[in-house]
mmCIF file of C-alpha atoms in Angstrom:
data_model
loop_
_atom_site.group_PDB
_atom_site.id
_atom_site.type_symbol
_atom_site.label_atom_id
_atom_site.label_comp_id
_atom_site.label_asym_id
_atom_site.label_seq_id
_atom_site.Cartn_x
_atom_site.Cartn_y
_atom_site.Cartn_z
ATOM 1 C CA MET A 175 134.893 -109.270 -41.637
ATOM 2 C CA VAL A 176 133.670 -109.150 -45.199
ATOM 3 C CA LYS A 177 133.875 -112.520 -46.915
ATOM 4 C CA ASN A 178 136.178 -113.347 -49.819
ATOM 5 C CA TRP A 179 133.245 -114.010 -52.138
ATOM 6 C CA ILE A 180 132.993 -110.282 -52.814
ATOM 7 C CA GLY A 181 135.889 -110.427 -55.219
ATOM 8 C CA THR A 182 134.005 -112.857 -57.425
ATOM 9 C CA LEU A 183 131.218 -110.308 -57.931
ATOM 10 C CA ALA A 184 133.557 -107.599 -59.247
ATOM 11 C CA LEU A 185 132.489 -107.119 -62.866
ATOM 12 C CA ALA A 186 133.689 -104.655 -65.524
ATOM 13 C CA LEU A 187 131.284 -101.966 -66.703
ATOM 14 C CA ALA A 188 130.513 -101.887 -70.405
ATOM 15 C CA ALA A 189 130.469 -98.084 -70.326
ATOM 16 C CA PRO A 190 133.776 -96.378 -69.464
ATOM 17 C CA ALA A 191 132.222 -93.930 -67.037
ATOM 18 C CA ILE A 192 129.024 -92.928 -65.347
ATOM 19 C CA ALA A 193 127.743 -89.601 -66.637
ATOM 20 C CA GLN A 194 126.228 -86.936 -64.457
ATOM 21 C CA THR A 195 122.752 -85.723 -65.197
ATOM 22 C CA ASP A 196 121.222 -82.336 -64.594
ATOM 23 C CA PRO A 197 117.928 -82.962 -62.798
ATOM 24 C CA SER A 198 115.132 -80.679 -63.939
ATOM 25 C CA PRO A 199 113.622 -78.417 -61.257
ATOM 26 C CA ASP A 200 110.351 -77.961 -63.144
ATOM 27 C CA ARG A 201 107.260 -78.706 -61.079
ATOM 28 C CA ALA A 202 103.620 -78.437 -62.120
ATOM 29 C CA GLU A 203 101.342 -75.923 -60.444
ATOM 30 C CA PRO A 204 98.158 -77.534 -59.056
ATOM 31 C CA ASP A 205 95.232 -76.089 -61.093
ATOM 32 C CA GLY A 206 96.996 -72.729 -61.336
ATOM 33 C CA GLY A 207 95.937 -71.905 -57.761
ATOM 34 C CA ILE A 208 98.035 -70.803 -54.814
ATOM 35 C CA LEU A 209 97.760 -72.605 -51.508
ATOM 36 C CA VAL A 210 99.252 -70.792 -48.525
ATOM 37 C CA GLU A 211 100.063 -72.853 -45.456
ATOM 38 C CA ALA A 212 101.740 -71.780 -42.236
ATOM 39 C CA PRO A 213 105.153 -73.395 -41.757
ATOM 40 C CA PRO A 214 105.293 -76.028 -39.022
ATOM 41 C CA SER A 215 106.351 -74.913 -35.588
ATOM 42 C CA LYS A 216 109.726 -75.947 -34.181
ATOM 43 C CA GLY A 217 108.126 -78.792 -32.240
ATOM 44 C CA GLU A 218 106.033 -79.954 -35.203
ATOM 45 C CA ARG A 219 109.059 -79.971 -37.483
ATOM 46 C CA LYS A 220 111.047 -82.031 -34.985
ATOM 47 C CA ARG A 221 108.237 -84.571 -34.849
ATOM 48 C CA GLU A 222 108.104 -84.763 -38.672
ATOM 49 C CA LEU A 223 111.836 -85.372 -38.867
ATOM 50 C CA ARG A 224 111.765 -87.876 -36.023
ATOM 51 C CA ARG A 225 109.101 -89.924 -37.812
ATOM 52 C CA MET A 226 111.265 -89.917 -40.939
ATOM 53 C CA ILE A 227 114.322 -91.027 -38.965
ATOM 54 C CA SER A 228 112.337 -93.797 -37.317
ATOM 55 C CA ASP A 229 111.193 -95.001 -40.758
ATOM 56 C CA LEU A 230 114.745 -94.990 -42.088
ATOM 57 C CA PHE A 231 116.390 -97.023 -39.337
ATOM 58 C CA ARG A 232 116.143 -100.782 -39.301
ATOM 59 C CA ASN A 233 114.977 -101.306 -35.747
ATOM 60 C CA PRO A 234 117.684 -102.863 -33.583
ATOM 61 C CA ARG A 235 117.058 -106.226 -32.000
ATOM 62 C CA SER A 236 115.341 -106.103 -28.613
ATOM 63 C CA GLY A 237 117.857 -105.111 -25.950
ATOM 64 C CA ARG A 238 120.328 -103.693 -28.473
ATOM 65 C CA THR A 239 121.130 -100.123 -29.439
ATOM 66 C CA VAL A 240 121.674 -98.388 -32.803
ATOM 67 C CA ALA A 241 124.822 -99.665 -34.519
ATOM 68 C CA THR A 242 127.648 -97.369 -35.678
ATOM 69 C CA PHE A 243 131.207 -97.832 -36.898
ATOM 70 C CA LEU A 244 133.917 -97.792 -34.255
ATOM 71 C CA ASP A 245 136.855 -98.418 -36.618
ATOM 72 C CA SER A 246 137.431 -95.966 -39.438
ATOM 73 C CA PRO A 247 135.502 -96.933 -42.593
ATOM 74 C CA CYS A 248 137.699 -98.495 -45.271
ATOM 75 C CA PRO A 249 135.708 -98.793 -48.545
ATOM 76 C CA GLU A 250 136.491 -100.724 -51.711
ATOM 77 C CA VAL A 251 134.450 -100.612 -54.921
ATOM 78 C CA PHE A 252 133.915 -103.481 -57.367
ATOM 79 C CA GLY A 253 132.315 -103.856 -60.788
ATOM 80 C CA ILE A 254 133.242 -100.523 -62.384
ATOM 81 C CA PRO A 255 136.512 -99.163 -63.867
ATOM 82 C CA ASP A 256 139.286 -98.645 -61.336
ATOM 83 C CA THR A 257 139.371 -94.863 -61.720
ATOM 84 C CA SER A 258 135.636 -94.538 -61.046
ATOM 85 C CA GLY A 259 135.803 -96.984 -58.151
ATOM 86 C CA ALA A 260 138.709 -95.107 -56.597
ATOM 87 C CA ALA A 261 136.807 -91.819 -56.869
ATOM 88 C CA ILE A 262 133.790 -93.308 -55.085
ATOM 89 C CA ALA A 263 135.938 -94.840 -52.339
ATOM 90 C CA SER A 264 137.823 -91.560 -51.873
ATOM 91 C CA ARG A 265 134.596 -89.600 -51.446
ATOM 92 C CA ILE A 266 133.233 -92.115 -48.922
ATOM 93 C CA ARG A 267 136.423 -91.701 -46.862
ATOM 94 C CA ALA A 268 136.158 -87.903 -47.150
ATOM 95 C CA ASN A 269 132.539 -88.034 -45.955
ATOM 96 C CA ALA A 270 133.630 -90.096 -42.963
ATOM 97 C CA ALA A 271 136.276 -87.524 -42.031
ATOM 98 C CA GLN A 272 133.970 -84.520 -42.475
ATOM 99 C CA LEU A 273 131.031 -86.010 -40.575
ATOM 100 C CA GLY A 274 132.952 -87.344 -37.596
ATOM 101 C CA VAL A 275 132.622 -91.022 -38.423
ATOM 102 C CA ASN A 276 136.336 -91.692 -37.899
ATOM 103 C CA ARG A 277 136.517 -92.477 -34.200
ATOM 104 C CA ARG A 278 139.885 -94.131 -34.327
ATOM 105 C CA THR A 279 143.088 -93.158 -36.117
ATOM 106 C CA PRO A 280 143.087 -94.924 -39.518
ATOM 107 C CA ARG A 281 145.538 -97.801 -39.630
ATOM 108 C CA GLU A 282 148.450 -97.796 -42.066
ATOM 109 C CA ASN A 283 147.261 -101.018 -43.668
ATOM 110 C CA CYS A 284 143.584 -100.266 -44.059
ATOM 111 C CA LYS A 285 141.511 -103.440 -44.109
ATOM 112 C CA ARG A 286 138.329 -103.362 -46.185
ATOM 113 C CA ASN A 287 135.159 -103.137 -44.098
ATOM 114 C CA ILE A 288 132.823 -101.549 -46.669
ATOM 115 C CA SER A 289 132.201 -103.180 -50.067
ATOM 116 C CA VAL A 290 130.277 -101.333 -52.781
ATOM 117 C CA ILE A 291 129.477 -103.749 -55.609
ATOM 118 C CA PHE A 292 128.008 -102.810 -58.991
ATOM 119 C CA VAL A 293 126.413 -105.984 -60.338
ATOM 120 C CA GLY A 294 126.135 -106.520 -64.093
ATOM 121 C CA PRO A 295 122.935 -107.410 -65.978
ATOM 122 C CA GLU A 296 124.081 -111.014 -66.497
ATOM 123 C CA LYS A 297 123.318 -111.578 -62.803
ATOM 124 C CA GLY A 298 119.701 -110.491 -63.300
ATOM 125 C CA GLN A 299 117.780 -107.922 -61.297
ATOM 126 C CA ALA A 300 118.380 -107.294 -57.613
ATOM 127 C CA SER A 301 115.435 -109.529 -56.719
ATOM 128 C CA ASP A 302 117.324 -112.468 -58.323
ATOM 129 C CA TRP A 303 120.630 -112.047 -56.499
ATOM 130 C CA LEU A 304 119.794 -113.477 -53.091
ATOM 131 C CA ALA A 305 117.567 -116.155 -51.607
ATOM 132 C CA ASP A 306 116.633 -117.150 -48.071
ATOM 133 C CA ASP A 307 119.302 -119.862 -48.059
ATOM 134 C CA SER A 308 121.951 -117.735 -49.798
ATOM 135 C CA GLU A 309 125.460 -118.237 -48.439
ATOM 136 C CA LEU A 310 125.990 -114.488 -48.688
ATOM 137 C CA LEU A 311 123.464 -113.960 -45.886
ATOM 138 C CA ASP A 312 124.631 -116.768 -43.601
ATOM 139 C CA HIS A 313 125.885 -114.357 -40.966
ATOM 140 C CA LEU A 314 122.523 -112.573 -40.657
ATOM 141 C CA LEU A 315 119.817 -113.468 -38.204
ATOM 142 C CA LEU A 316 116.502 -114.542 -39.712
ATOM 143 C CA TYR A 317 114.782 -111.176 -39.249
ATOM 144 C CA GLU A 318 117.791 -109.352 -40.735
ATOM 145 C CA ARG A 319 117.837 -111.670 -43.722
ATOM 146 C CA THR A 320 114.132 -111.060 -44.260
ATOM 147 C CA ARG A 321 114.693 -107.299 -44.326
ATOM 148 C CA VAL A 322 117.333 -107.644 -47.038
ATOM 149 C CA LEU A 323 115.207 -109.960 -49.159
ATOM 150 C CA LYS A 324 112.149 -107.716 -48.885
ATOM 151 C CA GLU A 325 113.967 -104.569 -49.988
ATOM 152 C CA GLU A 326 112.618 -103.242 -53.267
ATOM 153 C CA GLY A 327 114.428 -101.456 -56.056
ATOM 154 C CA PRO A 328 117.902 -101.936 -57.554
ATOM 155 C CA VAL A 329 119.865 -102.072 -54.279
ATOM 156 C CA ARG A 330 120.519 -104.677 -51.598
ATOM 157 C CA ALA A 331 122.440 -103.535 -48.530
ATOM 158 C CA TRP A 332 123.266 -105.016 -45.161
ATOM 159 C CA THR A 333 125.744 -104.661 -42.310
ATOM 160 C CA TYR A 334 127.887 -106.804 -40.057
ATOM 161 C CA LYS A 335 127.400 -106.139 -36.341
ATOM 162 C CA LYS A 336 129.239 -106.945 -33.137
ATOM 163 C CA VAL A 337 127.972 -106.486 -29.574
ATOM 164 C CA LEU A 338 130.499 -104.858 -27.240
ATOM 165 C CA SER A 339 130.587 -103.321 -23.803
ATOM 166 C CA ALA A 340 129.285 -99.773 -23.381
ATOM 167 C CA ASP A 341 132.886 -98.556 -23.745
ATOM 168 C CA GLY A 342 133.426 -100.411 -27.009
ATOM 169 C CA PHE A 343 135.484 -103.348 -25.741
ATOM 170 C CA ASP A 344 135.069 -107.091 -26.025
ATOM 171 C CA ILE A 345 133.934 -108.729 -22.823
ATOM 172 C CA PRO A 346 135.963 -111.894 -22.280
ATOM 173 C CA ASP A 347 134.666 -114.894 -20.386
ATOM 174 C CA ARG A 348 136.742 -116.532 -17.676
ATOM 175 C CA ASN A 349 138.691 -118.428 -20.348
ATOM 176 C CA GLY A 350 139.646 -115.205 -22.106
ATOM 177 C CA ARG A 351 137.355 -115.716 -25.082
ATOM 178 C CA SER A 352 135.002 -113.024 -26.365
ATOM 179 C CA ALA A 353 131.566 -113.278 -24.777
ATOM 180 C CA ALA A 354 129.781 -110.209 -26.100
ATOM 181 C CA SER A 355 126.430 -111.911 -25.578
ATOM 182 C CA LEU A 356 127.063 -111.683 -21.832
ATOM 183 C CA ALA A 357 127.503 -107.894 -21.964
ATOM 184 C CA ASN A 358 123.895 -107.103 -21.168
ATOM 185 C CA PHE A 359 123.968 -109.211 -18.011
ATOM 186 C CA ALA A 360 127.504 -108.345 -16.946
ATOM 187 C CA ASN A 361 126.998 -104.566 -17.107
ATOM 188 C CA ARG A 362 123.394 -104.226 -15.987
ATOM 189 C CA VAL A 363 124.252 -103.117 -12.455
ATOM 190 C CA VAL A 364 126.678 -100.355 -13.433
ATOM 191 C CA PHE A 365 124.179 -98.636 -15.791
ATOM 192 C CA PRO A 366 121.135 -97.882 -13.611
ATOM 193 C CA THR A 367 119.604 -95.468 -16.143
ATOM 194 C CA ARG A 368 116.863 -95.570 -18.745
ATOM 195 C CA LEU A 369 118.746 -93.262 -21.111
ATOM 196 C CA SER A 370 121.564 -95.677 -21.926
ATOM 197 C CA LYS A 371 122.187 -99.363 -22.505
ATOM 198 C CA PRO A 372 124.891 -101.423 -20.759
ATOM 199 C CA ILE A 373 126.153 -102.464 -24.207
ATOM 200 C CA SER A 374 127.003 -100.925 -27.552
ATOM 201 C CA VAL A 375 126.684 -102.337 -31.060
ATOM 202 C CA GLU A 376 129.498 -101.831 -33.556
ATOM 203 C CA LEU A 377 129.217 -101.947 -37.326
ATOM 204 C CA SER A 378 132.227 -104.047 -38.265
ATOM 205 C CA GLY A 379 131.373 -104.098 -41.975
ATOM 206 C CA ALA A 380 128.824 -103.207 -44.641
ATOM 207 C CA VAL A 381 127.890 -104.354 -48.136
ATOM 208 C CA VAL A 382 126.022 -102.257 -50.719
ATOM 209 C CA MET A 383 125.083 -104.032 -53.977
ATOM 210 C CA ILE A 384 123.720 -101.889 -56.833
ATOM 211 C CA GLU A 385 122.358 -102.857 -60.245
ATOM 212 C CA ARG A 386 125.005 -101.491 -62.577
ATOM 213 C CA GLU A 387 122.515 -100.542 -65.291
ATOM 214 C CA LYS A 388 120.559 -98.417 -62.805
ATOM 215 C CA ALA A 389 123.713 -96.477 -61.970
ATOM 216 C CA HIS A 390 123.977 -95.024 -65.483
ATOM 217 C CA GLY A 391 123.012 -91.365 -65.479
ATOM 218 C CA LYS A 392 124.049 -90.942 -61.838
ATOM 219 C CA SER A 393 127.183 -89.025 -60.957
ATOM 220 C CA LEU A 394 130.041 -90.622 -59.049
ATOM 221 C CA GLU A 395 129.359 -88.153 -56.235
ATOM 222 C CA GLN A 396 125.727 -89.236 -56.012
ATOM 223 C CA LEU A 397 126.662 -92.919 -55.968
ATOM 224 C CA ALA A 398 129.351 -92.384 -53.331
ATOM 225 C CA ASP A 399 127.039 -90.358 -51.111
ATOM 226 C CA TYR A 400 124.242 -92.913 -51.447
ATOM 227 C CA ALA A 401 126.678 -95.671 -50.431
ATOM 228 C CA THR A 402 127.829 -93.483 -47.551
ATOM 229 C CA MET A 403 124.338 -93.356 -46.070
ATOM 230 C CA ARG A 404 123.651 -97.077 -46.555
ATOM 231 C CA ALA A 405 127.047 -98.143 -45.173
ATOM 232 C CA PHE A 406 127.470 -95.799 -42.197
ATOM 233 C CA ALA A 407 124.073 -96.700 -40.676
ATOM 234 C CA ASP A 408 121.775 -99.720 -40.797
ATOM 235 C CA LEU A 409 119.009 -98.193 -42.917
ATOM 236 C CA ASN A 410 115.996 -99.365 -44.881
ATOM 237 C CA GLY A 411 115.697 -98.787 -48.597
ATOM 238 C CA MET A 412 113.450 -95.936 -49.718
ATOM 239 C CA SER A 413 109.984 -96.304 -51.209
ATOM 240 C CA SER A 414 108.889 -94.200 -54.178
ATOM 241 C CA GLU A 415 105.336 -94.278 -52.811
ATOM 242 C CA HIS A 416 106.271 -92.667 -49.494
ATOM 243 C CA ALA A 417 106.518 -88.901 -48.921
ATOM 244 C CA TYR A 418 109.516 -87.996 -46.750
ATOM 245 C CA ALA A 419 109.812 -84.949 -44.537
ATOM 246 C CA ALA A 420 113.183 -83.830 -45.907
ATOM 247 C CA PRO A 421 115.254 -84.300 -49.084
ATOM 248 C CA THR A 422 117.804 -87.113 -48.865
ATOM 249 C CA ILE A 423 120.281 -88.783 -51.202
ATOM 250 C CA LEU A 424 118.614 -92.059 -50.217
ATOM 251 C CA THR A 425 115.962 -91.340 -52.880
ATOM 252 C CA LEU A 426 118.634 -91.583 -55.607
ATOM 253 C CA PHE A 427 117.090 -94.652 -57.249
ATOM 254 C CA GLU A 428 113.462 -93.745 -56.539
ATOM 255 C CA ASP A 429 113.244 -90.086 -57.564
ATOM 256 C CA ASN A 430 114.056 -88.630 -60.989
ATOM 257 C CA ASP A 431 114.735 -85.324 -59.239
ATOM 258 C CA ALA A 432 117.003 -86.783 -56.548
ATOM 259 C CA PRO A 433 119.600 -84.576 -54.798
ATOM 260 C CA GLY A 434 123.039 -84.282 -56.355
ATOM 261 C CA ALA A 435 124.869 -85.037 -53.116
ATOM 262 C CA LEU A 436 124.347 -85.508 -49.391
ATOM 263 C CA THR A 437 121.640 -83.085 -48.287
ATOM 264 C CA GLY A 438 121.551 -80.944 -45.174
ATOM 265 C CA PHE A 439 119.352 -83.585 -43.574
ATOM 266 C CA ASP A 440 121.808 -86.351 -44.494
ATOM 267 C CA ARG A 441 124.761 -84.497 -43.017
ATOM 268 C CA ALA A 442 122.875 -83.622 -39.840
ATOM 269 C CA PHE A 443 121.709 -87.223 -39.612
ATOM 270 C CA LEU A 444 125.166 -88.799 -39.789
ATOM 271 C CA SER A 445 127.067 -86.189 -37.799
ATOM 272 C CA LYS A 446 124.655 -86.394 -34.870
ATOM 273 C CA LEU A 447 124.427 -90.186 -35.111
ATOM 274 C CA TYR A 448 128.171 -90.390 -34.577
ATOM 275 C CA ARG A 449 128.296 -87.715 -31.873
ATOM 276 C CA ALA A 450 125.609 -89.342 -29.729
ATOM 277 C CA PRO A 451 126.747 -91.717 -26.952
ATOM 278 C CA ARG A 452 127.299 -95.144 -28.488
ATOM 279 C CA ASN A 453 125.122 -96.874 -25.899
ATOM 280 C CA SER A 454 122.125 -94.532 -26.154
ATOM 281 C CA ARG A 455 118.703 -96.099 -26.514
ATOM 282 C CA LYS A 456 117.256 -95.948 -30.016
ATOM 283 C CA ASN A 457 114.567 -93.393 -29.095
ATOM 284 C CA ARG A 458 117.232 -91.043 -27.790
ATOM 285 C CA PHE A 459 119.198 -91.468 -31.011
ATOM 286 C CA PHE A 460 116.096 -90.593 -33.027
ATOM 287 C CA SER A 461 115.281 -87.541 -30.913
ATOM 288 C CA VAL A 462 118.744 -86.004 -30.890
ATOM 289 C CA ILE A 463 119.197 -86.536 -34.639
ATOM 290 C CA ALA A 464 115.814 -84.891 -35.333
ATOM 291 C CA ALA A 465 116.667 -81.939 -33.076
ATOM 292 C CA ASN A 466 120.014 -81.493 -34.840
ATOM 293 C CA ALA A 467 118.433 -81.666 -38.311
ATOM 294 C CA GLU A 468 115.728 -79.150 -37.354
ATOM 295 C CA ARG A 469 118.300 -76.721 -35.922
ATOM 296 C CA ASP A 470 120.460 -76.961 -39.037
ATOM 297 C CA GLU A 471 117.401 -76.229 -41.207
ATOM 298 C CA ARG A 472 116.588 -73.085 -39.219
ATOM 299 C CA GLU A 473 120.196 -71.850 -39.270
ATOM 300 C CA THR A 474 120.452 -72.411 -43.019
ATOM 301 C CA ALA A 475 117.173 -70.604 -43.680
ATOM 302 C CA LEU A 476 118.305 -67.675 -41.518
ATOM 303 C CA ALA A 477 121.631 -67.437 -43.334
ATOM 304 C CA VAL A 478 119.829 -67.341 -46.701
ATOM 305 C CA GLN A 479 117.536 -64.544 -45.492
ATOM 306 C CA GLN A 480 120.520 -62.463 -44.340
ATOM 307 C CA GLU A 481 122.327 -62.723 -47.689
#
C-alpha cells in the first residue's frame, strides 16, 4: 500500500498546462553516401528484441519471477493542475484496459496503487530527492534501493511487491497469518517443471516521481504513457548513451525525438507480459515478449506494404 507521505509531495505547477511539441523527423545523412544492409532475419530480430527486454527489466530476486499487477491499476497524479492530472490518470486506466492489464473487475471504491508525482524545482534535482536512509525507500530491499538511487535522469520509479502462490493467493501459516515467504517451499513438489515457478510475484503498488520542469514540452499523452510503462512493470530507466533495438516511450526524457505515445514495441511488451503465465520464469517472459514484438513488427510492415 502506498504510504501517506505521497500527499505531502503534491505541488502546484507554475504553468497552467503542459504543451505538446512536434518532434522534428530530420536526420543527417552520413557523408552523403548510401549504406545498404540486409534486414535481420526473424531469429536475429527476436534476439535483438530479447536483449533489449532483458536490459529493460530489473532482474527479479533469485527464486522469484517477473512481477505484474493482479489488481486493476488505480492511478492518482500529484503536483500538476487537477485537470491535467485527471487526464493522465484516465489515459493510464485506458492503457490498462486496452493492453489486458486489468485481471480483476475494478472495485467500486478504487484504492490508489499507482502514484505519479511531479516534483517542483524547490525540491532540487532527482538526484537530491532520495538517500540510502530515506524513509520513502524503507520498504525496499537493499539491492532494490540501490537500483533506485543509481537511476540517472529526471525520474525515480519503484514498485511494491508481494510474493503469492502460483495461483495468486496468500499462503497462510498454521495460525492463519500470511506466510508468502514459505510459498517456494510449500509448492515445490506440485510444480515439477523448469518452465514455471511455484510462486508468483504481484505488483501491489508503484511510484513514479518526475522532475516537473523536465515535463514541460511533453504532451499529457506522452507523460501518461511513460508512467504506464514504468508503473505496469519493474523497469530500469533508459540511458541516452545506449542504442535500443526498437522505439519506446521510455526514451521520453533521453531523446529529443522521442515517440509521441506508446509504440508498437511498448504495446506488444505489456500485452504479452500480462498474457504470459504469472509464474513463468524470467527467461520465458523475455522470450515470449520478444516473439510477440517481432511478430507485431512483421504484421505491421506487411499491412503497410499492402496499402
